[in-house]
PDB file of C-alpha atoms in Angstrom:
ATOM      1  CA  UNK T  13       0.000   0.000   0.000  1.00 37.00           C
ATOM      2  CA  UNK T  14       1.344   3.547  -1.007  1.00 39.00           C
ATOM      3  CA  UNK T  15       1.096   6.068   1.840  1.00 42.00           C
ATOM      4  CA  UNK T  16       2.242  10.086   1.520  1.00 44.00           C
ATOM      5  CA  UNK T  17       3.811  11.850   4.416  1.00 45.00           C
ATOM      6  CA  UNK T  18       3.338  15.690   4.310  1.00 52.00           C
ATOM      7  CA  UNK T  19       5.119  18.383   6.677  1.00 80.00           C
ATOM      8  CA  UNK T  20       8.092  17.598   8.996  1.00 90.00           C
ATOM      9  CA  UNK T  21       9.368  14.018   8.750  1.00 95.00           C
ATOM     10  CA  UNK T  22      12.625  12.014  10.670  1.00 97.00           C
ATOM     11  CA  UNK T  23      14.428   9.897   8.842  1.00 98.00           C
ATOM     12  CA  UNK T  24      17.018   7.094  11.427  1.00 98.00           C
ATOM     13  CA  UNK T  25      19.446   5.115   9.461  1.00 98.00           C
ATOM     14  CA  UNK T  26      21.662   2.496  11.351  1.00 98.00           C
ATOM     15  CA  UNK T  27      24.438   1.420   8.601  1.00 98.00           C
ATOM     16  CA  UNK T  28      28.164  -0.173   8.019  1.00 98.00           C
ATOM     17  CA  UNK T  29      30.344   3.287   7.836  1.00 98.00           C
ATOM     18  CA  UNK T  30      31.431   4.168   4.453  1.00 96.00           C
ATOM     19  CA  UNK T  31      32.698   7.157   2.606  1.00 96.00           C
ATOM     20  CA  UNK T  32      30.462   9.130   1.228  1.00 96.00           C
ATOM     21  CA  UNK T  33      27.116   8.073   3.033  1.00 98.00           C
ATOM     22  CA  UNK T  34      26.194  11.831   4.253  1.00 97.00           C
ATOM     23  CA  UNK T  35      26.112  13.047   0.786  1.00 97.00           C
ATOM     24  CA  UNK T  36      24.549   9.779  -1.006  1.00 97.00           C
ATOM     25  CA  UNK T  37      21.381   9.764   1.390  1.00 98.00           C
ATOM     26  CA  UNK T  38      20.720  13.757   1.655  1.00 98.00           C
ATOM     27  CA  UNK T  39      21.273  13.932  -1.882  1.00 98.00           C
ATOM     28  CA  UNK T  40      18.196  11.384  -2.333  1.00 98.00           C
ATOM     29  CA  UNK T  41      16.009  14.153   0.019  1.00 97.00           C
ATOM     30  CA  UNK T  42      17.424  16.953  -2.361  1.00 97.00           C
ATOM     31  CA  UNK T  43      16.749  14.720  -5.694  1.00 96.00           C
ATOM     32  CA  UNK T  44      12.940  14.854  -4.087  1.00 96.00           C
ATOM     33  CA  UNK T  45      13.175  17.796  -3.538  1.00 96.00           C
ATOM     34  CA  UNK T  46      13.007  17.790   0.402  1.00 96.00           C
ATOM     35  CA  UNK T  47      14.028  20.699   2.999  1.00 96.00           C
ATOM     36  CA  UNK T  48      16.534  19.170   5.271  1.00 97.00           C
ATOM     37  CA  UNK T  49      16.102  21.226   8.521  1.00 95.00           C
ATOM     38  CA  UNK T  50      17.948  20.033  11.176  1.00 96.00           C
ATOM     39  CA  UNK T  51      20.678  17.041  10.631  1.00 97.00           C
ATOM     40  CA  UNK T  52      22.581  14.774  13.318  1.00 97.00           C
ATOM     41  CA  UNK T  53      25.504  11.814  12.104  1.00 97.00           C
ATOM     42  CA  UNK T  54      27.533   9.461  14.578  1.00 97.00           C
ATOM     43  CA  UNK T  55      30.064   7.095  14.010  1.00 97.00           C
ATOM     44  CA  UNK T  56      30.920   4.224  15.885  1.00 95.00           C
ATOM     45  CA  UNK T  57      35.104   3.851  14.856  1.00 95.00           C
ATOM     46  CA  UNK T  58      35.250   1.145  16.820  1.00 93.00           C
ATOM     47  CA  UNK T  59      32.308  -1.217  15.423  1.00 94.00           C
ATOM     48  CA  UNK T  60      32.594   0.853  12.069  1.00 97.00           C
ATOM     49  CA  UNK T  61      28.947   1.902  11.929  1.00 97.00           C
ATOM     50  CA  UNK T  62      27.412   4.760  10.916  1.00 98.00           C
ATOM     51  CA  UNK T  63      24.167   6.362  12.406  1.00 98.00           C
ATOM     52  CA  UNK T  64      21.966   9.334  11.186  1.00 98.00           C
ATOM     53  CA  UNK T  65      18.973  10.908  11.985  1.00 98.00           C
ATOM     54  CA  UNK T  66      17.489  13.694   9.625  1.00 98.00           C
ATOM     55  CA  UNK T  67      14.518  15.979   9.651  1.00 97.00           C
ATOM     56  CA  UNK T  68      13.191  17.244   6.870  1.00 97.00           C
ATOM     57  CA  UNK T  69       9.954  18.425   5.277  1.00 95.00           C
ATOM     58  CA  UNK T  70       8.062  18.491   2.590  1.00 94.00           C
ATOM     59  CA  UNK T  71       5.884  16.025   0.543  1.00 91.00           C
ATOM     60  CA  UNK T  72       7.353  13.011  -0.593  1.00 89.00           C
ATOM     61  CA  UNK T  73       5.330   9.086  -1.195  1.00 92.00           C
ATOM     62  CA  UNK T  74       7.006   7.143   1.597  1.00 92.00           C
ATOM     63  CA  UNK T  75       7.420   3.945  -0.291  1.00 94.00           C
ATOM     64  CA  UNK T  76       9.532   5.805  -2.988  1.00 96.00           C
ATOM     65  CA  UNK T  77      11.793   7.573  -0.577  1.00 97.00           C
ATOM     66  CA  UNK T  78      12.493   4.270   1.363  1.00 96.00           C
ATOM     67  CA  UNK T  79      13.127   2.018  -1.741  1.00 96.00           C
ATOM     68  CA  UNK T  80      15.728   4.930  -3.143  1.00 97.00           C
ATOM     69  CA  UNK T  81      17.352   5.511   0.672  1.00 98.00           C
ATOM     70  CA  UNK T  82      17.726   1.276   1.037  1.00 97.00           C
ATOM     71  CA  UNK T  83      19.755   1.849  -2.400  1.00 97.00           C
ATOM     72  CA  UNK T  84      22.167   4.055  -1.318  1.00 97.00           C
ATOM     73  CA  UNK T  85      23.203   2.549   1.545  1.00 97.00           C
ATOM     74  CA  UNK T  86      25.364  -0.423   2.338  1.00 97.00           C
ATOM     75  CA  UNK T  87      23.345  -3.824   2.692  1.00 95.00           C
ATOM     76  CA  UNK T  88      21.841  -4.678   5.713  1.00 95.00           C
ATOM     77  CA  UNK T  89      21.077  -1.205   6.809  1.00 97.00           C
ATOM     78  CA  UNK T  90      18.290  -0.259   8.530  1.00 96.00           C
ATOM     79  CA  UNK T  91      16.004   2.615   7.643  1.00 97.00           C
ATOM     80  CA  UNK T  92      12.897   4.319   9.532  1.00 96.00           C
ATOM     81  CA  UNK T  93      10.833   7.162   8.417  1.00 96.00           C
ATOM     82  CA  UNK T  94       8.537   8.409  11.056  1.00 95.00           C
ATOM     83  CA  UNK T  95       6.008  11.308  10.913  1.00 88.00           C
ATOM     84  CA  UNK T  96       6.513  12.972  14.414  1.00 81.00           C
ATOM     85  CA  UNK T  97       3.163  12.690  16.042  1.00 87.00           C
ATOM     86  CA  UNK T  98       2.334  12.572  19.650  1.00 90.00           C
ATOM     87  CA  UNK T  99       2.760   8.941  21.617  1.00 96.00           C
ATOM     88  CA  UNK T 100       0.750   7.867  23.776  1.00 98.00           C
ATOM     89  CA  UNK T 101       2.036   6.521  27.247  1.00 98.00           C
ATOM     90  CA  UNK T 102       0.793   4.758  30.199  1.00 98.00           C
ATOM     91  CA  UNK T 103       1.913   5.194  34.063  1.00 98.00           C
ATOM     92  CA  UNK T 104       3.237   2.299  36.058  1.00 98.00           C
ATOM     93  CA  UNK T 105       3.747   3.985  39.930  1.00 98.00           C
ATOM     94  CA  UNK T 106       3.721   2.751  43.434  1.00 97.00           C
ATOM     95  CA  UNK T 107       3.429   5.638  46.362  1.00 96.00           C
ATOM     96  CA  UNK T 108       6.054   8.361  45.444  1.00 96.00           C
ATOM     97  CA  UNK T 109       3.839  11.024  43.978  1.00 97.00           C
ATOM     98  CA  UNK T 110       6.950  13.401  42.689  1.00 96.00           C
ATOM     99  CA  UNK T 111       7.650  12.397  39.748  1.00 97.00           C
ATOM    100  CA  UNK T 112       3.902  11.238  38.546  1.00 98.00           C
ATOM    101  CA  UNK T 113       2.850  14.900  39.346  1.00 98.00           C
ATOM    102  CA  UNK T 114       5.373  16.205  37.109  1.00 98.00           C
ATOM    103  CA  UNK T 115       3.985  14.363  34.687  1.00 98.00           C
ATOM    104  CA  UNK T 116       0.502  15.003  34.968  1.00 98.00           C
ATOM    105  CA  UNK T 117       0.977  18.698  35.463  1.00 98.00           C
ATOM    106  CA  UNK T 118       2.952  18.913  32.199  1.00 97.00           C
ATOM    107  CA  UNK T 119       0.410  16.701  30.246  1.00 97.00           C
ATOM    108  CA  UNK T 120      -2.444  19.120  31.758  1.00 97.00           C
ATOM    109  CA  UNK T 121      -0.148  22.248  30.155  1.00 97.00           C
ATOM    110  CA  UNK T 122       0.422  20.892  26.738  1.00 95.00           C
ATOM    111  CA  UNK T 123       4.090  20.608  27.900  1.00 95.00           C
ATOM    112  CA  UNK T 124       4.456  16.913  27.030  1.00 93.00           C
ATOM    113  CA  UNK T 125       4.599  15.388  23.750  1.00 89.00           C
ATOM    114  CA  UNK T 126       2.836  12.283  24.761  1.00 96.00           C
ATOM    115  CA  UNK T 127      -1.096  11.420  25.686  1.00 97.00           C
ATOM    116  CA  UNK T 128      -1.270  10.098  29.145  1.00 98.00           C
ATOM    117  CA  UNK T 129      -3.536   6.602  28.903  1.00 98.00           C
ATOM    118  CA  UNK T 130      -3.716   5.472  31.979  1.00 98.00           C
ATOM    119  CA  UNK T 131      -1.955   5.599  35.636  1.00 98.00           C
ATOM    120  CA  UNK T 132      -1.549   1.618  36.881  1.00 98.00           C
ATOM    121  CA  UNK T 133      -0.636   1.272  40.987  1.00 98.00           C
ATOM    122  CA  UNK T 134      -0.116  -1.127  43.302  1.00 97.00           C
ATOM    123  CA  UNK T 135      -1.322   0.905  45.964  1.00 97.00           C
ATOM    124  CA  UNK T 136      -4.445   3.203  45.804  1.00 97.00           C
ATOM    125  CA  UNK T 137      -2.783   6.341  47.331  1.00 97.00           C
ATOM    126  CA  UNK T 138      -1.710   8.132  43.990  1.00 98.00           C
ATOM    127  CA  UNK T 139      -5.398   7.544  43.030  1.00 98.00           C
ATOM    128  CA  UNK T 140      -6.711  10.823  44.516  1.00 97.00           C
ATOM    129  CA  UNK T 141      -3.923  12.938  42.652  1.00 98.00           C
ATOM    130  CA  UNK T 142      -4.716  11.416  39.407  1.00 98.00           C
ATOM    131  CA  UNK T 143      -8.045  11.438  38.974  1.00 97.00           C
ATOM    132  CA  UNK T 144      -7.787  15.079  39.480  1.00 97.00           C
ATOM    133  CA  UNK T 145      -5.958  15.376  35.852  1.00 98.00           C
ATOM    134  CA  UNK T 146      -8.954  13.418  34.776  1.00 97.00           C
ATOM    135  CA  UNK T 147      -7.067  10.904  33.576  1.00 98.00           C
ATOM    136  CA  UNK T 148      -7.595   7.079  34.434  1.00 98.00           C
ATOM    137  CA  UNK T 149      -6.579   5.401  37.340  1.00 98.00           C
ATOM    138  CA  UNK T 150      -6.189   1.961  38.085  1.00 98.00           C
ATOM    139  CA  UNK T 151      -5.576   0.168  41.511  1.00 98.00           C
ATOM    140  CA  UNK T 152      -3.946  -3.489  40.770  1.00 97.00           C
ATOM    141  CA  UNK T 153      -2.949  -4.488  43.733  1.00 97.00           C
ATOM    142  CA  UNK T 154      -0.034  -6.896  43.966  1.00 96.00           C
ATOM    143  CA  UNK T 155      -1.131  -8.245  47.887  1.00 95.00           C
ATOM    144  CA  UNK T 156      -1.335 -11.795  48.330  1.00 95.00           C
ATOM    145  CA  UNK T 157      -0.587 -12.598  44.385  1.00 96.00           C
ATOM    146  CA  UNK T 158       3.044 -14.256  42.878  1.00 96.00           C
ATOM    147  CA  UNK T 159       4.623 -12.042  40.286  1.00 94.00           C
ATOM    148  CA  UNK T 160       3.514 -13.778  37.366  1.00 96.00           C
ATOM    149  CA  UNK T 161      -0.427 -13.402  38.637  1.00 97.00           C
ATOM    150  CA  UNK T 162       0.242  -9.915  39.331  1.00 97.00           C
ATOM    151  CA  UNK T 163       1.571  -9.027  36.214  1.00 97.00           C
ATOM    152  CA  UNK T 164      -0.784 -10.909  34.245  1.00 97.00           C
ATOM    153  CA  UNK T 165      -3.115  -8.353  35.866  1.00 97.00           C
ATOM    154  CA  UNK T 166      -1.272  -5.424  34.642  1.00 97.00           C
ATOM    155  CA  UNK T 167      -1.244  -6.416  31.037  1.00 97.00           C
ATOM    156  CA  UNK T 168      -5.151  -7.062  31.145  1.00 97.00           C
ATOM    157  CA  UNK T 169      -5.394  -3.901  31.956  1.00 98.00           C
ATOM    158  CA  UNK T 170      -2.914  -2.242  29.817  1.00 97.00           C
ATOM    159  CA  UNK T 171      -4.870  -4.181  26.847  1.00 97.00           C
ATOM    160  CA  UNK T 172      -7.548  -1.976  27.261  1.00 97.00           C
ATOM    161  CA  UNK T 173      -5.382   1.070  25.974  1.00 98.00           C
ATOM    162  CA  UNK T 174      -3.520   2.146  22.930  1.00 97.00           C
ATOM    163  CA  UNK T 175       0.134   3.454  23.953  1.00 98.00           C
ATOM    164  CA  UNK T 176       3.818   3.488  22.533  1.00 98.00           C
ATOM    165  CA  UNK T 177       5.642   3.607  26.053  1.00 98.00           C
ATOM    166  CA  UNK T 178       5.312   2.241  29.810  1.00 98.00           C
ATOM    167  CA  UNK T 179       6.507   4.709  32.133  1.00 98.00           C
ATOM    168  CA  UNK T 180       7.547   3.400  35.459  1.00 98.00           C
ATOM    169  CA  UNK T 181       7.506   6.719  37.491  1.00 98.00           C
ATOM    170  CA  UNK T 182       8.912   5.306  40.915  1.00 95.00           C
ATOM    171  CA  UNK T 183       7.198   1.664  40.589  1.00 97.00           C
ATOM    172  CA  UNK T 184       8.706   0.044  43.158  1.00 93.00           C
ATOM    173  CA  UNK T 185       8.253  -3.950  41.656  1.00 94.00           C
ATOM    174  CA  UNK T 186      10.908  -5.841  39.981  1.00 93.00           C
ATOM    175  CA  UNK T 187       9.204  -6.589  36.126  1.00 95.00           C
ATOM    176  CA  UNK T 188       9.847 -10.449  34.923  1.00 95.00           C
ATOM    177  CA  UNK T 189      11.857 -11.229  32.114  1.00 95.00           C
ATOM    178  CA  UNK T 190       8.581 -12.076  30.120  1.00 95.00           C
ATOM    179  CA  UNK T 191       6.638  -8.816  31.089  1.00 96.00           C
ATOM    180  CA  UNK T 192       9.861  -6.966  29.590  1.00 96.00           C
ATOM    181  CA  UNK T 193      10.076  -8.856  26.127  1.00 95.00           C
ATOM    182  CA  UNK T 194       6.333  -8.224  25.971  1.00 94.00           C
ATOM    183  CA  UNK T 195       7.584  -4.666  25.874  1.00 95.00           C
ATOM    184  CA  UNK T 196      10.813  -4.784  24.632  1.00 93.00           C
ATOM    185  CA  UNK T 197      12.744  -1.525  24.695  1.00 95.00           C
ATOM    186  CA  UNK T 198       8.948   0.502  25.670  1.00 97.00           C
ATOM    187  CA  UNK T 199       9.576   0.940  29.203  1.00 98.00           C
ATOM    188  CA  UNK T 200      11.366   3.737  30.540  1.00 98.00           C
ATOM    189  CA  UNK T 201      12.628   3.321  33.766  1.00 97.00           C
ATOM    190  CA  UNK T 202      13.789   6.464  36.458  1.00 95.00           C
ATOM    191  CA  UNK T 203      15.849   5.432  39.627  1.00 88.00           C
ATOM    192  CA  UNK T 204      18.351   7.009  41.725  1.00 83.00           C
ATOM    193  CA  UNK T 205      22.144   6.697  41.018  1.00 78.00           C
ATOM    194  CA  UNK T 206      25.033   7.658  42.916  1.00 67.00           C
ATOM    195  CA  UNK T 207      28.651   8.184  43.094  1.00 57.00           C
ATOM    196  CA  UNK T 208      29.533   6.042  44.577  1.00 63.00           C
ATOM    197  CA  UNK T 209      26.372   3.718  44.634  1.00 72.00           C
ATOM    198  CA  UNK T 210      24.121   2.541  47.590  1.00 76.00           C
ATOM    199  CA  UNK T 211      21.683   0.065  47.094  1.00 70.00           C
ATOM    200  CA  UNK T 212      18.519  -1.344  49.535  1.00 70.00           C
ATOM    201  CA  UNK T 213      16.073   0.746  51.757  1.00 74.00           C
ATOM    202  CA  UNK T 214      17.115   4.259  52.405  1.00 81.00           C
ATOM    203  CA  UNK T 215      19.901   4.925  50.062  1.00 82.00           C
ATOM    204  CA  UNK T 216      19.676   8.975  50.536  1.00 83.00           C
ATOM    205  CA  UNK T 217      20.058   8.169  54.061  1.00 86.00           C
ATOM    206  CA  UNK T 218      23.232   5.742  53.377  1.00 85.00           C
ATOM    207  CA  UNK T 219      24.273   8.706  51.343  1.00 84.00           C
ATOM    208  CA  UNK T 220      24.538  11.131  53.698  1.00 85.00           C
ATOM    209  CA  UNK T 221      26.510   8.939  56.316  1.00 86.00           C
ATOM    210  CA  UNK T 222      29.285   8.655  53.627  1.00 85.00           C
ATOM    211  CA  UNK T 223      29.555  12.206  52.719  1.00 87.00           C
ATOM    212  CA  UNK T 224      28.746  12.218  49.388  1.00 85.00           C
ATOM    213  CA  UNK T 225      29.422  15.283  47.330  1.00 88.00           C
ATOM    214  CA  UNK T 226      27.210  13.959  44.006  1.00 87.00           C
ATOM    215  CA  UNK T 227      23.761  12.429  43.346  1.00 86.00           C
ATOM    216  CA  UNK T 228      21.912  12.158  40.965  1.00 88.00           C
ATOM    217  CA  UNK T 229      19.098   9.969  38.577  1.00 93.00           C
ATOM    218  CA  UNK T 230      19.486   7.882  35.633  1.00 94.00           C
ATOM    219  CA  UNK T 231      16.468   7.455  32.979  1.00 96.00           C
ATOM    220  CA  UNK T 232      17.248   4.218  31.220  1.00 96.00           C
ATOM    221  CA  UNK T 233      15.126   1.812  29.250  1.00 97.00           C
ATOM    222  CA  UNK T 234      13.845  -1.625  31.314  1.00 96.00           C
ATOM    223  CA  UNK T 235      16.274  -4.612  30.179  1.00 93.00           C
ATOM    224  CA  UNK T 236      15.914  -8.114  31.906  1.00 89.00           C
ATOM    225  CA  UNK T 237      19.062  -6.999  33.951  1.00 82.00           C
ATOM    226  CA  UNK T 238      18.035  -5.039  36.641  1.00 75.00           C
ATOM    227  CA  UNK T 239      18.856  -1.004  36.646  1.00 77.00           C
ATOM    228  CA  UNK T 240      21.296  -1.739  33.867  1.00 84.00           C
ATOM    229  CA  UNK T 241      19.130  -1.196  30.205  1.00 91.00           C
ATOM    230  CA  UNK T 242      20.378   1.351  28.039  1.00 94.00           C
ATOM    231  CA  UNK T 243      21.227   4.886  29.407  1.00 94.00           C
ATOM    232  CA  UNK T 244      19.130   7.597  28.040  1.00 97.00           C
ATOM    233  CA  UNK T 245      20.044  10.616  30.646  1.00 96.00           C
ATOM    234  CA  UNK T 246      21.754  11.102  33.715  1.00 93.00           C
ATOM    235  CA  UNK T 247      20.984  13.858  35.925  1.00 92.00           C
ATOM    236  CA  UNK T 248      23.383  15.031  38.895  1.00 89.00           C
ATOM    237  CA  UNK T 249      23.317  17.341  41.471  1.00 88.00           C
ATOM    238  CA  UNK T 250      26.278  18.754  43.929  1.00 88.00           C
ATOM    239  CA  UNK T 251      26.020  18.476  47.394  1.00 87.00           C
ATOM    240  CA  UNK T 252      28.319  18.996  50.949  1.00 86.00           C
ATOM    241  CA  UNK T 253      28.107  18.249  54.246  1.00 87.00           C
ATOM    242  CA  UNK T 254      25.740  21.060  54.856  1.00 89.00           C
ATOM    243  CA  UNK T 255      22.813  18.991  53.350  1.00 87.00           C
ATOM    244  CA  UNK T 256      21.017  16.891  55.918  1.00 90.00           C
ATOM    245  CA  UNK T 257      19.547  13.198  54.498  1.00 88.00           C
ATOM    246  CA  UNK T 258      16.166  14.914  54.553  1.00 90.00           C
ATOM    247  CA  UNK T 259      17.782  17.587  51.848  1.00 90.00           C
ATOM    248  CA  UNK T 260      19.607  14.967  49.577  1.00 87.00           C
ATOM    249  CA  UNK T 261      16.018  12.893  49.381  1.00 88.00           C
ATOM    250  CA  UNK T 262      14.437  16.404  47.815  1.00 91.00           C
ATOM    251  CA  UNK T 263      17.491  16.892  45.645  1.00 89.00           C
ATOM    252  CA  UNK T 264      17.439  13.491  44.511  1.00 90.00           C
ATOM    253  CA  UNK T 265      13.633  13.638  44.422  1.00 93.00           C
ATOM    254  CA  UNK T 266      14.173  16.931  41.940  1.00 93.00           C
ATOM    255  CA  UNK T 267      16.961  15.155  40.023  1.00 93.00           C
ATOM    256  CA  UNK T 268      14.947  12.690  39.187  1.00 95.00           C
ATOM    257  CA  UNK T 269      12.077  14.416  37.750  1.00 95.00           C
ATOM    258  CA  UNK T 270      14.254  16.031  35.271  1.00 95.00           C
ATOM    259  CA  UNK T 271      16.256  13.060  34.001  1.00 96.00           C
ATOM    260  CA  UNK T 272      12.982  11.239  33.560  1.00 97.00           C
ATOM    261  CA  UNK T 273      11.075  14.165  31.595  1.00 97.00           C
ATOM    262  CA  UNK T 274      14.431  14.869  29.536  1.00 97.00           C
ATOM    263  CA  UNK T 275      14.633  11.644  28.910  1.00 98.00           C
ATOM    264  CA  UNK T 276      10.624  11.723  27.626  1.00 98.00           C
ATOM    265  CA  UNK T 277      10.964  14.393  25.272  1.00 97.00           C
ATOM    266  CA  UNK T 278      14.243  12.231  23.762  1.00 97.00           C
ATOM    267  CA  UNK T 279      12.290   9.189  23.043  1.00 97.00           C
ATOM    268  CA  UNK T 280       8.858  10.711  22.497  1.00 96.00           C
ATOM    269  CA  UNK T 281      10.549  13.253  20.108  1.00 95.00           C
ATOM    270  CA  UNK T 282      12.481  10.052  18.273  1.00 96.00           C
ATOM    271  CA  UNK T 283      15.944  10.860  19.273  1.00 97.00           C
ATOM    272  CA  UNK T 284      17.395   7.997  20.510  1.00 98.00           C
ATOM    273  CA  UNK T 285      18.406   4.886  18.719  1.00 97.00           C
ATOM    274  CA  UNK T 286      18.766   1.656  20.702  1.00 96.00           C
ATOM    275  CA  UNK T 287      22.238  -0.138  20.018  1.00 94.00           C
ATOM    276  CA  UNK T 288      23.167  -3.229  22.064  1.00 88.00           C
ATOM    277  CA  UNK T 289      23.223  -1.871  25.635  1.00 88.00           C
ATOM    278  CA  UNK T 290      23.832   1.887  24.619  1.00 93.00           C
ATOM    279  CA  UNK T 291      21.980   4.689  23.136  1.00 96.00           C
ATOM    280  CA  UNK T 292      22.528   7.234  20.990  1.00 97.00           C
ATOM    281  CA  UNK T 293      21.132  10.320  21.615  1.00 97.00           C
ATOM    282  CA  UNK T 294      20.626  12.784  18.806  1.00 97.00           C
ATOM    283  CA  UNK T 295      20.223  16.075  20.759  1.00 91.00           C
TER     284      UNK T 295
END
């Protein structure tokens, strides 16, 4: 089936590095007579690959433009053209309302590029907050039920909605391995990270026993190995000894609200490429 894209378009091309390759494929967008407006290229020396991402308007029959991209570069590449719309997301959360309400408040605003679905708990307390935004709320509460019973509940529920993403805004469960691959590379995860690293219950307190002079958040996408998917942003914050464990929760708290909604308007905006364990991040 022939479709036609109109307006602002982003073309991602994942390749073998080769001479050459910036001119070949934007002289295809000139050839059809495109207006390249903003342009991004990376090259991986290492692995000898070659990544792009391109945005460019005008209109153009999609079919076409892939078939004449695919022959100008190397075989095996991969190439994506995507009309920028806006996603649609759904909220995984637990108690922790600071990082939800960011959400919600920007969503309210216009200020998110994204349509919030749904909010999923396993507690009812962020229920009150939510249905404020009038958006959705559901309580699925994990008490009494094994993982795989519990998450079978969550994906009943997410089945009712049409979304690109799963945002875990402070859900406090471990996912399974097969609630992940359901998902694969759609759920972006926010936690805190520091330097060094404490893990277990109370890290901001552990924190400020050791002195730390750095923390911070890392937005990452959800990989079967725990807190270790691909980066998307890190956020970090200075601190002394003047700031009490109290004080490094709200810094942390504030750090991590703006690694996860940088990290939102990355993906949402289709700015980062998945490769391996790593991202690249077109900014």
């Amino acid at each position: 089936m022939v479709t036609s894209i109109r307006d602002c378009h982003v073309l991602l091309i994942g390749c073998t590095d080769k001479k050459g390759l910036v001119h070949q494929i934007t002289g295809v967008l000139f050839r059809a007579g495109l207006n390249i407006i903003r342009n991004g290229e990376f090259v991986d020396e290492e692995n000898s690959r070659f990544y792009m991402r391109t945005e460019f308007e005008g209109a153009v029959n999609s079919d076409t433009l892939q078939r004449q991209l695919v022959e100008v570069v190397p075989e095996g590449a991969w190439v994506q053209l995507l009309a920028p719309r806006s996603k649609g997301i759904v909220i995984l959360a637990t108690k922790e309302h600071h990082c939800l309400g960011d959400l919600l408040l920007r969503h309210e605003h216009g200020d998110l590029n994204a349509s919030i679905k749904a909010v999923v708990s396993n507690h009812e307390k962020l229920g009150e907050l939510v249905r404020k935004f009038d958006v959705p709320f559901h309580h699925v509460s994990n008490k009494g039920l094994s993982r795989k019973k519990h998450e079978n509940q969550l994906i009943t529920v997410l089945e009712r909605y049409s979304f690109d993403y799963v945002v875990l805004a402070k859900y406090m469960r471990i996912l399974s391995p097969e609630f992940v691959s359901t998902f694969e590379y759609k759920i972006i995860n926010i936690h805190h990270s520091f330097l060094p690293a404490f893990v277990g219950a109370n890290p901001y307190r552990q924190a400020f026993e050791r002195g730390v002079k750095i923390i911070g958040a890392t937005a990452h996408f959800v990989t079967d190995d725990l807190d270790e998917g691909p980066i998307i942003v890190q956020s970090v914050l200075p601190v002394d000894h003047r700031k009490s464990a109290r004080g490094m929760a709200r810094a942390g708290r504030e750090a991590e609200r703006t690694a996860l909604v940088r990290a939102l308007d990355l993906v949402l905006e289709d700015q980062v490429v998945v490769v391996n364990n790593r991202t690249i991040v077109f900014e």
